Amino acid sequence: MPALTAELHAPGRLWAIGAGFARGAFLHMLAYRVRYLVGVANYLLYVSVNYYITRTVFETNPGALAPIMDDGELVTYFAVGWAARAAYFNNIDSKLAEQVSSGQLAMELIRPAPLPWMRYSETLGETAFRFLFMSVPTMILLWLVYHPKLLLPATWVHGLAFIIAFVLAVHIYFAINFLTGLIAVFTLKIQGFLWAKFLIVQLLSGLLVPLSFIRPGWLRDIVEMSPFAFV
């Protein structure tokens, strides 16, 4: 038995299992692709609402926005932020909660791979699908509607930095969701935690309001050191 366990958890074997779970998650989402076409329209709505509300608020105080970003940079900020969110978003937390409630988690734990690795692999497959079929179409649609002026990075260094930041955001968001989902092991129902996490991530990641707008400065510094800011 120890030899069998060691073989199942060998790096090569784990990578093969992970690739299978990632592929399965990708194909599962591909079966419901019409739903994600509607999601692209939703993200256009999210960007529009955030952009116009923020711009309207600062139009009442014309000098408040100018030192931070101009109108073109503001719409670009929301466009890139929501397009990235379309790719890294996942429902691992609610899925784990459902498995705990139904008792299916016990069956998941006897599979030939660690539970975090299976969920992580599924997240990568889901992210790949979301990037191709939600994030890219969302950016194209936003480009046609709003013409974000900073869609392309000024230098390859900026582009590389954005790619690294996005990859880290995928992993941080997965970790937050996975840990939130595990709360169900102790409480069974986590709907309240899910709503709290949703609002905290939306606000403290800067998705609803740019973090540079937060006042006073010491509060902004604290928020920027939190893991949510890196999402």
PDB file of N, CA and C in Angstrom, residues 82-133:
ATOM      1  N   TRP A  82     -12.168  44.252 -15.253  1.00  0.00           N
ATOM      2  CA  TRP A  82     -13.285  43.320 -15.396  1.00  0.00           C
ATOM      3  C   TRP A  82     -12.985  42.224 -16.411  1.00  0.00           C
ATOM      4  N   ALA A  83     -12.191  42.532 -17.447  1.00  0.00           N
ATOM      5  CA  ALA A  83     -11.803  41.491 -18.405  1.00  0.00           C
ATOM      6  C   ALA A  83     -10.917  40.450 -17.725  1.00  0.00           C
ATOM      7  N   ALA A  84     -10.019  40.901 -16.857  1.00  0.00           N
ATOM      8  CA  ALA A  84      -9.184  39.963 -16.101  1.00  0.00           C
ATOM      9  C   ALA A  84     -10.041  39.144 -15.145  1.00  0.00           C
ATOM     10  N   ARG A  85     -11.003  39.796 -14.508  1.00  0.00           N
ATOM     11  CA  ARG A  85     -11.889  39.099 -13.577  1.00  0.00           C
ATOM     12  C   ARG A  85     -12.701  38.031 -14.296  1.00  0.00           C
ATOM     13  N   ALA A  86     -13.070  38.291 -15.553  1.00  0.00           N
ATOM     14  CA  ALA A  86     -13.801  37.302 -16.333  1.00  0.00           C
ATOM     15  C   ALA A  86     -12.995  36.021 -16.498  1.00  0.00           C
ATOM     16  N   ALA A  87     -11.661  36.129 -16.477  1.00  0.00           N
ATOM     17  CA  ALA A  87     -10.797  34.959 -16.664  1.00  0.00           C
ATOM     18  C   ALA A  87     -10.515  34.239 -15.354  1.00  0.00           C
ATOM     19  N   TYR A  88     -10.183  34.979 -14.280  1.00  0.00           N
ATOM     20  CA  TYR A  88      -9.734  34.296 -13.065  1.00  0.00           C
ATOM     21  C   TYR A  88     -10.878  33.874 -12.142  1.00  0.00           C
ATOM     22  N   PHE A  89     -12.109  34.286 -12.423  1.00  0.00           N
ATOM     23  CA  PHE A  89     -13.229  33.960 -11.549  1.00  0.00           C
ATOM     24  C   PHE A  89     -13.487  32.450 -11.529  1.00  0.00           C
ATOM     25  N   ASN A  90     -13.855  31.922 -10.371  1.00  0.00           N
ATOM     26  CA  ASN A  90     -14.258  30.521 -10.238  1.00  0.00           C
ATOM     27  C   ASN A  90     -15.203  30.367  -9.060  1.00  0.00           C
ATOM     28  N   ASN A  91     -15.888  29.222  -9.009  1.00  0.00           N
ATOM     29  CA  ASN A  91     -16.849  28.940  -7.948  1.00  0.00           C
ATOM     30  C   ASN A  91     -16.405  27.756  -7.090  1.00  0.00           C
ATOM     31  N   ILE A  92     -15.099  27.623  -6.890  1.00  0.00           N
ATOM     32  CA  ILE A  92     -14.582  26.501  -6.107  1.00  0.00           C
ATOM     33  C   ILE A  92     -15.171  26.497  -4.701  1.00  0.00           C
ATOM     34  N   ASP A  93     -15.363  27.672  -4.114  1.00  0.00           N
ATOM     35  CA  ASP A  93     -15.879  27.735  -2.745  1.00  0.00           C
ATOM     36  C   ASP A  93     -17.285  27.154  -2.638  1.00  0.00           C
ATOM     37  N   SER A  94     -18.182  27.569  -3.512  1.00  0.00           N
ATOM     38  CA  SER A  94     -19.552  27.055  -3.458  1.00  0.00           C
ATOM     39  C   SER A  94     -19.617  25.574  -3.829  1.00  0.00           C
ATOM     40  N   LYS A  95     -18.753  25.119  -4.739  1.00  0.00           N
ATOM     41  CA  LYS A  95     -18.720  23.703  -5.104  1.00  0.00           C
ATOM     42  C   LYS A  95     -18.285  22.859  -3.916  1.00  0.00           C
ATOM     43  N   LEU A  96     -17.257  23.310  -3.192  1.00  0.00           N
ATOM     44  CA  LEU A  96     -16.820  22.583  -2.002  1.00  0.00           C
ATOM     45  C   LEU A  96     -17.926  22.529  -0.960  1.00  0.00           C
ATOM     46  N   ALA A  97     -18.634  23.644  -0.776  1.00  0.00           N
ATOM     47  CA  ALA A  97     -19.727  23.680   0.195  1.00  0.00           C
ATOM     48  C   ALA A  97     -20.821  22.686  -0.181  1.00  0.00           C
ATOM     49  N   GLU A  98     -21.141  22.599  -1.471  1.00  0.00           N
ATOM     50  CA  GLU A  98     -22.156  21.650  -1.926  1.00  0.00           C
ATOM     51  C   GLU A  98     -21.709  20.214  -1.703  1.00  0.00           C
ATOM     52  N   GLN A  99     -20.429  19.933  -1.923  1.00  0.00           N
ATOM     53  CA  GLN A  99     -19.914  18.585  -1.718  1.00  0.00           C
ATOM     54  C   GLN A  99     -19.936  18.201  -0.241  1.00  0.00           C
ATOM     55  N   VAL A 100     -19.676  19.170   0.631  1.00  0.00           N
ATOM     56  CA  VAL A 100     -19.748  18.895   2.069  1.00  0.00           C
ATOM     57  C   VAL A 100     -21.186  18.613   2.473  1.00  0.00           C
ATOM     58  N   SER A 101     -22.125  19.411   1.987  1.00  0.00           N
ATOM     59  CA  SER A 101     -23.540  19.250   2.350  1.00  0.00           C
ATOM     60  C   SER A 101     -24.113  17.925   1.852  1.00  0.00           C
ATOM     61  N   SER A 102     -23.701  17.514   0.655  1.00  0.00           N
ATOM     62  CA  SER A 102     -24.228  16.281   0.071  1.00  0.00           C
ATOM     63  C   SER A 102     -23.481  15.033   0.510  1.00  0.00           C
ATOM     64  N   GLY A 103     -22.317  15.217   1.135  1.00  0.00           N
ATOM     65  CA  GLY A 103     -21.503  14.076   1.542  1.00  0.00           C
ATOM     66  C   GLY A 103     -20.564  13.586   0.457  1.00  0.00           C
ATOM     67  N   GLN A 104     -20.597  14.246  -0.698  1.00  0.00           N
ATOM     68  CA  GLN A 104     -19.747  13.828  -1.817  1.00  0.00           C
ATOM     69  C   GLN A 104     -18.270  14.063  -1.540  1.00  0.00           C
ATOM     70  N   LEU A 105     -17.974  14.949  -0.596  1.00  0.00           N
ATOM     71  CA  LEU A 105     -16.569  15.245  -0.299  1.00  0.00           C
ATOM     72  C   LEU A 105     -15.827  13.999   0.171  1.00  0.00           C
ATOM     73  N   ALA A 106     -16.533  13.099   0.862  1.00  0.00           N
ATOM     74  CA  ALA A 106     -15.894  11.862   1.316  1.00  0.00           C
ATOM     75  C   ALA A 106     -15.394  11.031   0.138  1.00  0.00           C
ATOM     76  N   MET A 107     -16.165  11.000  -0.959  1.00  0.00           N
ATOM     77  CA  MET A 107     -15.742  10.281  -2.152  1.00  0.00           C
ATOM     78  C   MET A 107     -14.576  10.993  -2.840  1.00  0.00           C
ATOM     79  N   GLU A 108     -14.579  12.338  -2.778  1.00  0.00           N
ATOM     80  CA  GLU A 108     -13.489  13.088  -3.378  1.00  0.00           C
ATOM     81  C   GLU A 108     -12.165  12.788  -2.677  1.00  0.00           C
ATOM     82  N   LEU A 109     -12.224  12.562  -1.373  1.00  0.00           N
ATOM     83  CA  LEU A 109     -11.001  12.367  -0.594  1.00  0.00           C
ATOM     84  C   LEU A 109     -10.350  11.007  -0.845  1.00  0.00           C
ATOM     85  N   ILE A 110     -11.075  10.055  -1.428  1.00  0.00           N
ATOM     86  CA  ILE A 110     -10.470   8.746  -1.691  1.00  0.00           C
ATOM     87  C   ILE A 110      -9.988   8.631  -3.144  1.00  0.00           C
ATOM     88  N   ARG A 111     -10.099   9.707  -3.886  1.00  0.00           N
ATOM     89  CA  ARG A 111      -9.574   9.685  -5.256  1.00  0.00           C
ATOM     90  C   ARG A 111      -8.048   9.690  -5.225  1.00  0.00           C
ATOM     91  N   PRO A 112      -7.419   9.227  -6.319  1.00  0.00           N
ATOM     92  CA  PRO A 112      -5.951   9.084  -6.328  1.00  0.00           C
ATOM     93  C   PRO A 112      -5.198  10.389  -6.549  1.00  0.00           C
ATOM     94  N   ALA A 113      -5.602  11.439  -5.872  1.00  0.00           N
ATOM     95  CA  ALA A 113      -4.904  12.729  -5.955  1.00  0.00           C
ATOM     96  C   ALA A 113      -5.387  13.593  -4.804  1.00  0.00           C
ATOM     97  N   PRO A 114      -4.539  14.465  -4.282  1.00  0.00           N
ATOM     98  CA  PRO A 114      -4.963  15.355  -3.190  1.00  0.00           C
ATOM     99  C   PRO A 114      -6.112  16.262  -3.625  1.00  0.00           C
ATOM    100  N   LEU A 115      -7.030  16.526  -2.714  1.00  0.00           N
ATOM    101  CA  LEU A 115      -8.174  17.382  -3.019  1.00  0.00           C
ATOM    102  C   LEU A 115      -7.760  18.760  -3.529  1.00  0.00           C
ATOM    103  N   PRO A 116      -6.785  19.447  -2.871  1.00  0.00           N
ATOM    104  CA  PRO A 116      -6.383  20.772  -3.394  1.00  0.00           C
ATOM    105  C   PRO A 116      -5.862  20.708  -4.825  1.00  0.00           C
ATOM    106  N   TRP A 117      -5.146  19.634  -5.162  1.00  0.00           N
ATOM    107  CA  TRP A 117      -4.600  19.515  -6.510  1.00  0.00           C
ATOM    108  C   TRP A 117      -5.707  19.328  -7.545  1.00  0.00           C
ATOM    109  N   MET A 118      -6.738  18.552  -7.188  1.00  0.00           N
ATOM    110  CA  MET A 118      -7.844  18.352  -8.122  1.00  0.00           C
ATOM    111  C   MET A 118      -8.588  19.652  -8.367  1.00  0.00           C
ATOM    112  N   ARG A 119      -8.879  20.377  -7.289  1.00  0.00           N
ATOM    113  CA  ARG A 119      -9.608  21.640  -7.441  1.00  0.00           C
ATOM    114  C   ARG A 119      -8.744  22.681  -8.159  1.00  0.00           C
ATOM    115  N   TYR A 120      -7.452  22.685  -7.886  1.00  0.00           N
ATOM    116  CA  TYR A 120      -6.539  23.617  -8.542  1.00  0.00           C
ATOM    117  C   TYR A 120      -6.480  23.333 -10.045  1.00  0.00           C
ATOM    118  N   SER A 121      -6.407  22.073 -10.411  1.00  0.00           N
ATOM    119  CA  SER A 121      -6.358  21.697 -11.825  1.00  0.00           C
ATOM    120  C   SER A 121      -7.639  22.108 -12.535  1.00  0.00           C
ATOM    121  N   GLU A 122      -8.777  21.900 -11.869  1.00  0.00           N
ATOM    122  CA  GLU A 122     -10.049  22.320 -12.458  1.00  0.00           C
ATOM    123  C   GLU A 122     -10.086  23.837 -12.648  1.00  0.00           C
ATOM    124  N   THR A 123      -9.513  24.555 -11.688  1.00  0.00           N
ATOM    125  CA  THR A 123      -9.467  26.013 -11.794  1.00  0.00           C
ATOM    126  C   THR A 123      -8.659  26.449 -13.005  1.00  0.00           C
ATOM    127  N   LEU A 124      -7.533  25.793 -13.262  1.00  0.00           N
ATOM    128  CA  LEU A 124      -6.723  26.140 -14.433  1.00  0.00           C
ATOM    129  C   LEU A 124      -7.482  25.879 -15.732  1.00  0.00           C
ATOM    130  N   GLY A 125      -8.205  24.758 -15.781  1.00  0.00           N
ATOM    131  CA  GLY A 125      -8.999  24.470 -16.974  1.00  0.00           C
ATOM    132  C   GLY A 125     -10.111  25.483 -17.171  1.00  0.00           C
ATOM    133  N   GLU A 126     -10.761  25.868 -16.064  1.00  0.00           N
ATOM    134  CA  GLU A 126     -11.820  26.872 -16.134  1.00  0.00           C
ATOM    135  C   GLU A 126     -11.255  28.227 -16.534  1.00  0.00           C
ATOM    136  N   THR A 127     -10.086  28.572 -16.009  1.00  0.00           N
ATOM    137  CA  THR A 127      -9.460  29.847 -16.353  1.00  0.00           C
ATOM    138  C   THR A 127      -9.105  29.896 -17.828  1.00  0.00           C
ATOM    139  N   ALA A 128      -8.595  28.791 -18.365  1.00  0.00           N
ATOM    140  CA  ALA A 128      -8.266  28.748 -19.793  1.00  0.00           C
ATOM    141  C   ALA A 128      -9.508  28.985 -20.641  1.00  0.00           C
ATOM    142  N   PHE A 129     -10.619  28.342 -20.262  1.00  0.00           N
ATOM    143  CA  PHE A 129     -11.860  28.537 -21.011  1.00  0.00           C
ATOM    144  C   PHE A 129     -12.333  29.981 -20.902  1.00  0.00           C
ATOM    145  N   ARG A 130     -12.343  30.498 -19.691  1.00  0.00           N
ATOM    146  CA  ARG A 130     -12.832  31.856 -19.467  1.00  0.00           C
ATOM    147  C   ARG A 130     -11.973  32.885 -20.205  1.00  0.00           C
ATOM    148  N   PHE A 131     -10.678  32.650 -20.245  1.00  0.00           N
ATOM    149  CA  PHE A 131      -9.808  33.597 -20.957  1.00  0.00           C
ATOM    150  C   PHE A 131     -10.132  33.620 -22.441  1.00  0.00           C
ATOM    151  N   LEU A 132     -10.310  32.440 -23.035  1.00  0.00           N
ATOM    152  CA  LEU A 132     -10.531  32.353 -24.474  1.00  0.00           C
ATOM    153  C   LEU A 132     -11.928  32.809 -24.878  1.00  0.00           C
ATOM    154  N   PHE A 133     -12.934  32.416 -24.096  1.00  0.00           N
ATOM    155  CA  PHE A 133     -14.314  32.624 -24.515  1.00  0.00           C
ATOM    156  C   PHE A 133     -15.046  33.729 -23.759  1.00  0.00           C
TER     157      PHE A 133
END
